[in-house]
Amino acid sequence: MFNLFLAVSPEIFIINATSILLIHGVVFSTSKKYDYPPLVSNVGWLGLLSVLITLLLLAAGAPLLTIAHLFWNNLFRRDNFTYFCQILLLLSTAGTISMCFDSSEQERFDAFEFIVLIPLPTRSMLFMISAHDSIAMYLAIEPQSLCFYVIAASKRKSEFSTEAGSKYLILGAFSSGILLFGCSMIYGSTGATHFDQLAKILTGYEITGARSSGLFMGILSIAVGFLFKITAVPFHMWAPDIYEGSPTPVTAFLSIAPKISISANILRVSIYGSYGATLQQIFFFCSIASMILGALAAMAQTKVKRPLAHSSIGHVGYICTGFSCGTIEGIQSLLIGIFIYALMTIDAFAIVSALRQTRVKYIADLGALAKTNPISAITFSITMFSYAGIPPLAGFCSKFYLFFAALGCGAYFLAPVGVVTSVIGRFYYIRLAKRMFFDTPRTWILYEPMDRNKSLLLAMTSSFITSSFLYPSPLFSVTHQMALSSYL
Amino acid sequence: MDPIKYFTFSMILSILGIRGILLNRRNIPIMSMPIESMLLAVNSNFLVFSVSSDDMMGQSFASLVPTVAAAESAIGLAIIVMTFRVRGTIAVEFINSIQG
């Protein structure tokens, strides 16, 4: 019995920390004795600290993985794959919390509940990564989505933010309904919800002739529900609107953390649970469509956040390439892609939120950034070039390995499409760099220097982006270990 | 006790829910009803399959799904109320202030 609780001690800690933070915030911010202080930065730093302590608990609890036997047949499963995915998730969450401080201060955003609503979906995402049963998966996806609906609509007086929140609500509830429908069809056809049981039942079901239309519909619906949540292309309905309307730290959180955890979940379902050609075809089609749309749709944009949303859709397309080849190189390249995508996105949104302090919304406002703020212009250019896939940067490394894995498993149509869309998509990334370096705007905008948290975050992520080409082997060996352990 | 008939019933409910979300032309608060209909149709699907295959997991899932659905509808209503306070209208045509 003890083993059960010791093995989930990171989640227990973060749940308790969130509750205590909430109570602390409510008690002190409504107390007349202290003159009703707005506790945003206080709760913010404590929230960041609790996420980092959770990371410490997770890292220190690694030997406990071997004694968490009680989990294996029930709802969760802990192995090296979940360990490293959870570490990545917690690092990304810590990064996005540290982006929030200055923007809350600048925009007079006095609600400390916003900070409390960041560790709360993190707890659900930690459960989601280790979920090994349809019930656990659904029950972890839902609270995560609910918290995101709330923080997307958190600026109550802004029309954009409430519209983004209501659109996200409808999109998320619809996709959860479809996901749950898929779970029920699979349960109805096989009588099993646990992924171990499903792996045994669905082994080669297309070949042995045990195919039933209920099973096919169930797997299709689960894939569609997941693709809605990861905003892949035929199902990306309102994702750019949601990304643009939400407040910037929320957009950052939204484009990094659910992608990590839902990708981990899709990996469990599609590679472990139901390995077969059905899902491979769906992901094949979606990755091609996402890559094409991500490259083409961002060209006509004039605002700053929408091209980032479209480029994240394009990147999801590249990541789905890893799903559609069912080999170990495929999973490894997928995990490398997710890791590098998370770092690049933290980088990009940190810069965008630093620039937004003086109400930058349009790309044209970025003009002559190189003359007023040369270092942030250089960092932004490095991030954009890494998104584009220019060689010595980390983005090229991830795309190269993804296409390499796609070619290695025989998806000979996917890799050329990926390369061509990558080249086409470079246009608007380089256009951003051109605007910064070579354009003079009609009115010059002076940007305030960014605060210490964001500059530290930018230093860490951009140094990783530039230097990972020289020494990529820790990343490669970690992801190889993750890929292998997700097969066992 | 043919499970196909019951499954057809919940499938029809679910498809009506999908239709309600996608083809909504009236106002926003109405959108939360088809969402609930989808979730509850899937719930009855779970119960039907649990009874017909004599397995307990479906019933345990079916007792957990409505809690999540209730939380979701509460949050949905809160967001819709906030949207109304900012805008002053609940018509669907006006949800396009984010262009493109």
JSON list of N, CA and C in Angstrom, two decimals, chain B residues 20-81:
[
{"chain": "B", "resi": 20, "resn": "GLY", "atom": "N", "xyz": [-25.81, 19.26, -33.29]},
{"chain": "B", "resi": 20, "resn": "GLY", "atom": "CA", "xyz": [-26.18, 20.47, -32.57]},
{"chain": "B", "resi": 20, "resn": "GLY", "atom": "C", "xyz": [-25.02, 21.43, -32.40]},
{"chain": "B", "resi": 21, "resn": "ILE", "atom": "N", "xyz": [-23.82, 20.87, -32.17]},
{"chain": "B", "resi": 21, "resn": "ILE", "atom": "CA", "xyz": [-22.68, 21.77, -32.00]},
{"chain": "B", "resi": 21, "resn": "ILE", "atom": "C", "xyz": [-22.28, 22.38, -33.32]},
{"chain": "B", "resi": 22, "resn": "LEU", "atom": "N", "xyz": [-22.27, 21.56, -34.37]},
{"chain": "B", "resi": 22, "resn": "LEU", "atom": "CA", "xyz": [-21.72, 22.07, -35.63]},
{"chain": "B", "resi": 22, "resn": "LEU", "atom": "C", "xyz": [-22.69, 22.98, -36.35]},
{"chain": "B", "resi": 23, "resn": "LEU", "atom": "N", "xyz": [-24.00, 22.77, -36.17]},
{"chain": "B", "resi": 23, "resn": "LEU", "atom": "CA", "xyz": [-24.96, 23.54, -36.96]},
{"chain": "B", "resi": 23, "resn": "LEU", "atom": "C", "xyz": [-25.76, 24.46, -36.06]},
{"chain": "B", "resi": 24, "resn": "ASN", "atom": "N", "xyz": [-25.10, 25.09, -35.13]},
{"chain": "B", "resi": 24, "resn": "ASN", "atom": "CA", "xyz": [-25.82, 25.96, -34.23]},
{"chain": "B", "resi": 24, "resn": "ASN", "atom": "C", "xyz": [-25.92, 27.35, -34.81]},
{"chain": "B", "resi": 25, "resn": "ARG", "atom": "N", "xyz": [-27.14, 27.87, -34.97]},
{"chain": "B", "resi": 25, "resn": "ARG", "atom": "CA", "xyz": [-27.27, 29.22, -35.51]},
{"chain": "B", "resi": 25, "resn": "ARG", "atom": "C", "xyz": [-28.02, 30.14, -34.60]},
{"chain": "B", "resi": 26, "resn": "ARG", "atom": "N", "xyz": [-28.33, 29.66, -33.38]},
{"chain": "B", "resi": 26, "resn": "ARG", "atom": "CA", "xyz": [-29.18, 30.52, -32.59]},
{"chain": "B", "resi": 26, "resn": "ARG", "atom": "C", "xyz": [-28.39, 31.34, -31.60]},
{"chain": "B", "resi": 27, "resn": "ASN", "atom": "N", "xyz": [-28.03, 30.73, -30.49]},
{"chain": "B", "resi": 27, "resn": "ASN", "atom": "CA", "xyz": [-27.20, 31.51, -29.57]},
{"chain": "B", "resi": 27, "resn": "ASN", "atom": "C", "xyz": [-26.25, 30.60, -28.84]},
{"chain": "B", "resi": 28, "resn": "ILE", "atom": "N", "xyz": [-25.33, 31.21, -28.12]},
{"chain": "B", "resi": 28, "resn": "ILE", "atom": "CA", "xyz": [-24.23, 30.45, -27.55]},
{"chain": "B", "resi": 28, "resn": "ILE", "atom": "C", "xyz": [-24.62, 29.52, -26.41]},
{"chain": "B", "resi": 29, "resn": "PRO", "atom": "N", "xyz": [-25.46, 29.93, -25.43]},
{"chain": "B", "resi": 29, "resn": "PRO", "atom": "CA", "xyz": [-25.72, 29.00, -24.32]},
{"chain": "B", "resi": 29, "resn": "PRO", "atom": "C", "xyz": [-26.35, 27.70, -24.77]},
{"chain": "B", "resi": 30, "resn": "ILE", "atom": "N", "xyz": [-26.99, 27.71, -25.93]},
{"chain": "B", "resi": 30, "resn": "ILE", "atom": "CA", "xyz": [-27.58, 26.48, -26.43]},
{"chain": "B", "resi": 30, "resn": "ILE", "atom": "C", "xyz": [-26.51, 25.46, -26.77]},
{"chain": "B", "resi": 31, "resn": "MET", "atom": "N", "xyz": [-25.29, 25.93, -27.02]},
{"chain": "B", "resi": 31, "resn": "MET", "atom": "CA", "xyz": [-24.23, 25.00, -27.40]},
{"chain": "B", "resi": 31, "resn": "MET", "atom": "C", "xyz": [-23.85, 24.05, -26.29]},
{"chain": "B", "resi": 32, "resn": "SER", "atom": "N", "xyz": [-24.17, 24.38, -25.03]},
{"chain": "B", "resi": 32, "resn": "SER", "atom": "CA", "xyz": [-23.75, 23.46, -23.98]},
{"chain": "B", "resi": 32, "resn": "SER", "atom": "C", "xyz": [-24.66, 22.25, -23.92]},
{"chain": "B", "resi": 33, "resn": "MET", "atom": "N", "xyz": [-25.87, 22.35, -24.50]},
{"chain": "B", "resi": 33, "resn": "MET", "atom": "CA", "xyz": [-26.77, 21.20, -24.44]},
{"chain": "B", "resi": 33, "resn": "MET", "atom": "C", "xyz": [-26.34, 20.05, -25.31]},
{"chain": "B", "resi": 34, "resn": "PRO", "atom": "N", "xyz": [-25.95, 20.28, -26.57]},
{"chain": "B", "resi": 34, "resn": "PRO", "atom": "CA", "xyz": [-25.48, 19.15, -27.37]},
{"chain": "B", "resi": 34, "resn": "PRO", "atom": "C", "xyz": [-24.22, 18.50, -26.82]},
{"chain": "B", "resi": 35, "resn": "ILE", "atom": "N", "xyz": [-23.36, 19.31, -26.15]},
{"chain": "B", "resi": 35, "resn": "ILE", "atom": "CA", "xyz": [-22.17, 18.73, -25.53]},
{"chain": "B", "resi": 35, "resn": "ILE", "atom": "C", "xyz": [-22.58, 17.73, -24.46]},
{"chain": "B", "resi": 36, "resn": "GLU", "atom": "N", "xyz": [-23.55, 18.14, -23.63]},
{"chain": "B", "resi": 36, "resn": "GLU", "atom": "CA", "xyz": [-24.04, 17.24, -22.60]},
{"chain": "B", "resi": 36, "resn": "GLU", "atom": "C", "xyz": [-24.67, 16.01, -23.21]},
{"chain": "B", "resi": 37, "resn": "SER", "atom": "N", "xyz": [-25.40, 16.22, -24.31]},
{"chain": "B", "resi": 37, "resn": "SER", "atom": "CA", "xyz": [-26.05, 15.09, -24.96]},
{"chain": "B", "resi": 37, "resn": "SER", "atom": "C", "xyz": [-25.04, 14.08, -25.48]},
{"chain": "B", "resi": 38, "resn": "MET", "atom": "N", "xyz": [-23.92, 14.59, -26.04]},
{"chain": "B", "resi": 38, "resn": "MET", "atom": "CA", "xyz": [-22.88, 13.67, -26.52]},
{"chain": "B", "resi": 38, "resn": "MET", "atom": "C", "xyz": [-22.31, 12.86, -25.37]},
{"chain": "B", "resi": 39, "resn": "LEU", "atom": "N", "xyz": [-21.99, 13.55, -24.27]},
{"chain": "B", "resi": 39, "resn": "LEU", "atom": "CA", "xyz": [-21.35, 12.83, -23.16]},
{"chain": "B", "resi": 39, "resn": "LEU", "atom": "C", "xyz": [-22.30, 11.81, -22.55]},
{"chain": "B", "resi": 40, "resn": "LEU", "atom": "N", "xyz": [-23.58, 12.18, -22.43]},
{"chain": "B", "resi": 40, "resn": "LEU", "atom": "CA", "xyz": [-24.50, 11.23, -21.82]},
{"chain": "B", "resi": 40, "resn": "LEU", "atom": "C", "xyz": [-24.84, 10.08, -22.75]},
{"chain": "B", "resi": 41, "resn": "ALA", "atom": "N", "xyz": [-24.84, 10.33, -24.05]},
{"chain": "B", "resi": 41, "resn": "ALA", "atom": "CA", "xyz": [-25.06, 9.22, -24.99]},
{"chain": "B", "resi": 41, "resn": "ALA", "atom": "C", "xyz": [-23.94, 8.20, -24.88]},
{"chain": "B", "resi": 42, "resn": "VAL", "atom": "N", "xyz": [-22.70, 8.72, -24.76]},
{"chain": "B", "resi": 42, "resn": "VAL", "atom": "CA", "xyz": [-21.58, 7.80, -24.62]},
{"chain": "B", "resi": 42, "resn": "VAL", "atom": "C", "xyz": [-21.67, 7.06, -23.29]},
{"chain": "B", "resi": 43, "resn": "ASN", "atom": "N", "xyz": [-22.18, 7.74, -22.29]},
{"chain": "B", "resi": 43, "resn": "ASN", "atom": "CA", "xyz": [-22.36, 7.10, -21.00]},
{"chain": "B", "resi": 43, "resn": "ASN", "atom": "C", "xyz": [-23.31, 5.92, -21.09]},
{"chain": "B", "resi": 44, "resn": "SER", "atom": "N", "xyz": [-24.43, 6.12, -21.77]},
{"chain": "B", "resi": 44, "resn": "SER", "atom": "CA", "xyz": [-25.38, 5.01, -21.89]},
{"chain": "B", "resi": 44, "resn": "SER", "atom": "C", "xyz": [-24.80, 3.91, -22.76]},
{"chain": "B", "resi": 45, "resn": "ASN", "atom": "N", "xyz": [-23.94, 4.29, -23.70]},
{"chain": "B", "resi": 45, "resn": "ASN", "atom": "CA", "xyz": [-23.22, 3.30, -24.50]},
{"chain": "B", "resi": 45, "resn": "ASN", "atom": "C", "xyz": [-22.38, 2.39, -23.61]},
{"chain": "B", "resi": 46, "resn": "PHE", "atom": "N", "xyz": [-21.65, 3.02, -22.67]},
{"chain": "B", "resi": 46, "resn": "PHE", "atom": "CA", "xyz": [-20.84, 2.24, -21.74]},
{"chain": "B", "resi": 46, "resn": "PHE", "atom": "C", "xyz": [-21.70, 1.29, -20.93]},
{"chain": "B", "resi": 47, "resn": "LEU", "atom": "N", "xyz": [-22.87, 1.79, -20.47]},
{"chain": "B", "resi": 47, "resn": "LEU", "atom": "CA", "xyz": [-23.71, 0.93, -19.64]},
{"chain": "B", "resi": 47, "resn": "LEU", "atom": "C", "xyz": [-24.25, -0.24, -20.43]},
{"chain": "B", "resi": 48, "resn": "VAL", "atom": "N", "xyz": [-24.64, 0.03, -21.68]},
{"chain": "B", "resi": 48, "resn": "VAL", "atom": "CA", "xyz": [-25.16, -1.05, -22.52]},
{"chain": "B", "resi": 48, "resn": "VAL", "atom": "C", "xyz": [-24.11, -2.12, -22.74]},
{"chain": "B", "resi": 49, "resn": "PHE", "atom": "N", "xyz": [-22.89, -1.68, -23.06]},
{"chain": "B", "resi": 49, "resn": "PHE", "atom": "CA", "xyz": [-21.85, -2.66, -23.32]},
{"chain": "B", "resi": 49, "resn": "PHE", "atom": "C", "xyz": [-21.45, -3.39, -22.04]},
{"chain": "B", "resi": 50, "resn": "SER", "atom": "N", "xyz": [-21.52, -2.69, -20.93]},
{"chain": "B", "resi": 50, "resn": "SER", "atom": "CA", "xyz": [-21.16, -3.34, -19.67]},
{"chain": "B", "resi": 50, "resn": "SER", "atom": "C", "xyz": [-22.16, -4.45, -19.33]},
{"chain": "B", "resi": 51, "resn": "VAL", "atom": "N", "xyz": [-23.43, -4.17, -19.55]},
{"chain": "B", "resi": 51, "resn": "VAL", "atom": "CA", "xyz": [-24.43, -5.20, -19.26]},
{"chain": "B", "resi": 51, "resn": "VAL", "atom": "C", "xyz": [-24.32, -6.35, -20.24]},
{"chain": "B", "resi": 52, "resn": "SER", "atom": "N", "xyz": [-24.11, -6.03, -21.51]},
{"chain": "B", "resi": 52, "resn": "SER", "atom": "CA", "xyz": [-24.15, -7.12, -22.49]},
{"chain": "B", "resi": 52, "resn": "SER", "atom": "C", "xyz": [-22.92, -7.98, -22.43]},
{"chain": "B", "resi": 53, "resn": "SER", "atom": "N", "xyz": [-21.78, -7.44, -21.96]},
{"chain": "B", "resi": 53, "resn": "SER", "atom": "CA", "xyz": [-20.60, -8.30, -21.87]},
{"chain": "B", "resi": 53, "resn": "SER", "atom": "C", "xyz": [-20.29, -8.66, -20.44]},
{"chain": "B", "resi": 54, "resn": "ASP", "atom": "N", "xyz": [-21.16, -8.32, -19.51]},
{"chain": "B", "resi": 54, "resn": "ASP", "atom": "CA", "xyz": [-21.06, -8.76, -18.12]},
{"chain": "B", "resi": 54, "resn": "ASP", "atom": "C", "xyz": [-19.74, -8.35, -17.49]},
{"chain": "B", "resi": 55, "resn": "ASP", "atom": "N", "xyz": [-19.36, -7.12, -17.72]},
{"chain": "B", "resi": 55, "resn": "ASP", "atom": "CA", "xyz": [-18.08, -6.63, -17.23]},
{"chain": "B", "resi": 55, "resn": "ASP", "atom": "C", "xyz": [-18.34, -5.41, -16.37]},
{"chain": "B", "resi": 56, "resn": "MET", "atom": "N", "xyz": [-17.56, -5.23, -15.30]},
{"chain": "B", "resi": 56, "resn": "MET", "atom": "CA", "xyz": [-17.86, -4.15, -14.39]},
{"chain": "B", "resi": 56, "resn": "MET", "atom": "C", "xyz": [-17.21, -2.83, -14.78]},
{"chain": "B", "resi": 57, "resn": "MET", "atom": "N", "xyz": [-16.19, -2.87, -15.64]},
{"chain": "B", "resi": 57, "resn": "MET", "atom": "CA", "xyz": [-15.44, -1.65, -15.92]},
{"chain": "B", "resi": 57, "resn": "MET", "atom": "C", "xyz": [-16.29, -0.59, -16.58]},
{"chain": "B", "resi": 58, "resn": "GLY", "atom": "N", "xyz": [-17.22, -1.02, -17.40]},
{"chain": "B", "resi": 58, "resn": "GLY", "atom": "CA", "xyz": [-18.08, -0.04, -18.06]},
{"chain": "B", "resi": 58, "resn": "GLY", "atom": "C", "xyz": [-18.93, 0.71, -17.08]},
{"chain": "B", "resi": 59, "resn": "GLN", "atom": "N", "xyz": [-19.45, -0.01, -16.07]},
{"chain": "B", "resi": 59, "resn": "GLN", "atom": "CA", "xyz": [-20.29, 0.68, -15.11]},
{"chain": "B", "resi": 59, "resn": "GLN", "atom": "C", "xyz": [-19.47, 1.63, -14.24]},
{"chain": "B", "resi": 60, "resn": "SER", "atom": "N", "xyz": [-18.23, 1.24, -13.92]},
{"chain": "B", "resi": 60, "resn": "SER", "atom": "CA", "xyz": [-17.42, 2.16, -13.11]},
{"chain": "B", "resi": 60, "resn": "SER", "atom": "C", "xyz": [-17.05, 3.39, -13.93]},
{"chain": "B", "resi": 61, "resn": "PHE", "atom": "N", "xyz": [-16.79, 3.21, -15.20]},
{"chain": "B", "resi": 61, "resn": "PHE", "atom": "CA", "xyz": [-16.52, 4.37, -16.05]},
{"chain": "B", "resi": 61, "resn": "PHE", "atom": "C", "xyz": [-17.76, 5.24, -16.15]},
{"chain": "B", "resi": 62, "resn": "ALA", "atom": "N", "xyz": [-18.93, 4.58, -16.27]},
{"chain": "B", "resi": 62, "resn": "ALA", "atom": "CA", "xyz": [-20.16, 5.33, -16.45]},
{"chain": "B", "resi": 62, "resn": "ALA", "atom": "C", "xyz": [-20.54, 6.11, -15.21]},
{"chain": "B", "resi": 63, "resn": "SER", "atom": "N", "xyz": [-20.01, 5.72, -14.05]},
{"chain": "B", "resi": 63, "resn": "SER", "atom": "CA", "xyz": [-20.32, 6.54, -12.89]},
{"chain": "B", "resi": 63, "resn": "SER", "atom": "C", "xyz": [-19.35, 7.69, -12.75]},
{"chain": "B", "resi": 64, "resn": "LEU", "atom": "N", "xyz": [-18.23, 7.66, -13.48]},
{"chain": "B", "resi": 64, "resn": "LEU", "atom": "CA", "xyz": [-17.26, 8.75, -13.36]},
{"chain": "B", "resi": 64, "resn": "LEU", "atom": "C", "xyz": [-17.44, 9.81, -14.43]},
{"chain": "B", "resi": 65, "resn": "VAL", "atom": "N", "xyz": [-17.98, 9.42, -15.57]},
{"chain": "B", "resi": 65, "resn": "VAL", "atom": "CA", "xyz": [-18.13, 10.38, -16.67]},
{"chain": "B", "resi": 65, "resn": "VAL", "atom": "C", "xyz": [-19.08, 11.53, -16.33]},
{"chain": "B", "resi": 66, "resn": "PRO", "atom": "N", "xyz": [-20.25, 11.29, -15.68]},
{"chain": "B", "resi": 66, "resn": "PRO", "atom": "CA", "xyz": [-21.12, 12.44, -15.40]},
{"chain": "B", "resi": 66, "resn": "PRO", "atom": "C", "xyz": [-20.52, 13.46, -14.47]},
{"chain": "B", "resi": 67, "resn": "THR", "atom": "N", "xyz": [-19.60, 13.05, -13.58]},
{"chain": "B", "resi": 67, "resn": "THR", "atom": "CA", "xyz": [-18.99, 14.06, -12.71]},
{"chain": "B", "resi": 67, "resn": "THR", "atom": "C", "xyz": [-18.18, 15.03, -13.54]},
{"chain": "B", "resi": 68, "resn": "VAL", "atom": "N", "xyz": [-17.42, 14.47, -14.49]},
{"chain": "B", "resi": 68, "resn": "VAL", "atom": "CA", "xyz": [-16.63, 15.33, -15.36]},
{"chain": "B", "resi": 68, "resn": "VAL", "atom": "C", "xyz": [-17.54, 16.18, -16.23]},
{"chain": "B", "resi": 69, "resn": "ALA", "atom": "N", "xyz": [-18.63, 15.60, -16.71]},
{"chain": "B", "resi": 69, "resn": "ALA", "atom": "CA", "xyz": [-19.54, 16.36, -17.57]},
{"chain": "B", "resi": 69, "resn": "ALA", "atom": "C", "xyz": [-20.17, 17.51, -16.81]},
{"chain": "B", "resi": 70, "resn": "ALA", "atom": "N", "xyz": [-20.48, 17.27, -15.52]},
{"chain": "B", "resi": 70, "resn": "ALA", "atom": "CA", "xyz": [-21.08, 18.34, -14.72]},
{"chain": "B", "resi": 70, "resn": "ALA", "atom": "C", "xyz": [-20.10, 19.47, -14.51]},
{"chain": "B", "resi": 71, "resn": "ALA", "atom": "N", "xyz": [-18.84, 19.12, -14.19]},
{"chain": "B", "resi": 71, "resn": "ALA", "atom": "CA", "xyz": [-17.82, 20.16, -14.01]},
{"chain": "B", "resi": 71, "resn": "ALA", "atom": "C", "xyz": [-17.65, 20.96, -15.29]},
{"chain": "B", "resi": 72, "resn": "GLU", "atom": "N", "xyz": [-17.65, 20.24, -16.42]},
{"chain": "B", "resi": 72, "resn": "GLU", "atom": "CA", "xyz": [-17.47, 20.92, -17.69]},
{"chain": "B", "resi": 72, "resn": "GLU", "atom": "C", "xyz": [-18.62, 21.87, -18.00]},
{"chain": "B", "resi": 73, "resn": "SER", "atom": "N", "xyz": [-19.84, 21.45, -17.69]},
{"chain": "B", "resi": 73, "resn": "SER", "atom": "CA", "xyz": [-20.95, 22.34, -18.01]},
{"chain": "B", "resi": 73, "resn": "SER", "atom": "C", "xyz": [-20.97, 23.54, -17.08]},
{"chain": "B", "resi": 74, "resn": "ALA", "atom": "N", "xyz": [-20.49, 23.34, -15.82]},
{"chain": "B", "resi": 74, "resn": "ALA", "atom": "CA", "xyz": [-20.42, 24.49, -14.92]},
{"chain": "B", "resi": 74, "resn": "ALA", "atom": "C", "xyz": [-19.43, 25.52, -15.44]},
{"chain": "B", "resi": 75, "resn": "ILE", "atom": "N", "xyz": [-18.25, 25.03, -15.86]},
{"chain": "B", "resi": 75, "resn": "ILE", "atom": "CA", "xyz": [-17.25, 25.95, -16.40]},
{"chain": "B", "resi": 75, "resn": "ILE", "atom": "C", "xyz": [-17.75, 26.57, -17.69]},
{"chain": "B", "resi": 76, "resn": "GLY", "atom": "N", "xyz": [-18.47, 25.79, -18.50]},
{"chain": "B", "resi": 76, "resn": "GLY", "atom": "CA", "xyz": [-19.00, 26.33, -19.75]},
{"chain": "B", "resi": 76, "resn": "GLY", "atom": "C", "xyz": [-19.97, 27.46, -19.51]},
{"chain": "B", "resi": 77, "resn": "LEU", "atom": "N", "xyz": [-20.85, 27.26, -18.53]},
{"chain": "B", "resi": 77, "resn": "LEU", "atom": "CA", "xyz": [-21.80, 28.32, -18.24]},
{"chain": "B", "resi": 77, "resn": "LEU", "atom": "C", "xyz": [-21.11, 29.56, -17.72]},
{"chain": "B", "resi": 78, "resn": "ALA", "atom": "N", "xyz": [-20.08, 29.37, -16.88]},
{"chain": "B", "resi": 78, "resn": "ALA", "atom": "CA", "xyz": [-19.37, 30.53, -16.36]},
{"chain": "B", "resi": 78, "resn": "ALA", "atom": "C", "xyz": [-18.72, 31.32, -17.49]},
{"chain": "B", "resi": 79, "resn": "ILE", "atom": "N", "xyz": [-18.10, 30.61, -18.43]},
{"chain": "B", "resi": 79, "resn": "ILE", "atom": "CA", "xyz": [-17.46, 31.32, -19.54]},
{"chain": "B", "resi": 79, "resn": "ILE", "atom": "C", "xyz": [-18.49, 32.00, -20.42]},
{"chain": "B", "resi": 80, "resn": "ILE", "atom": "N", "xyz": [-19.66, 31.37, -20.61]},
{"chain": "B", "resi": 80, "resn": "ILE", "atom": "CA", "xyz": [-20.69, 31.99, -21.44]},
{"chain": "B", "resi": 80, "resn": "ILE", "atom": "C", "xyz": [-21.23, 33.24, -20.76]},
{"chain": "B", "resi": 81, "resn": "VAL", "atom": "N", "xyz": [-21.39, 33.18, -19.43]},
{"chain": "B", "resi": 81, "resn": "VAL", "atom": "CA", "xyz": [-21.86, 34.37, -18.72]},
{"chain": "B", "resi": 81, "resn": "VAL", "atom": "C", "xyz": [-20.85, 35.50, -18.85]}
]
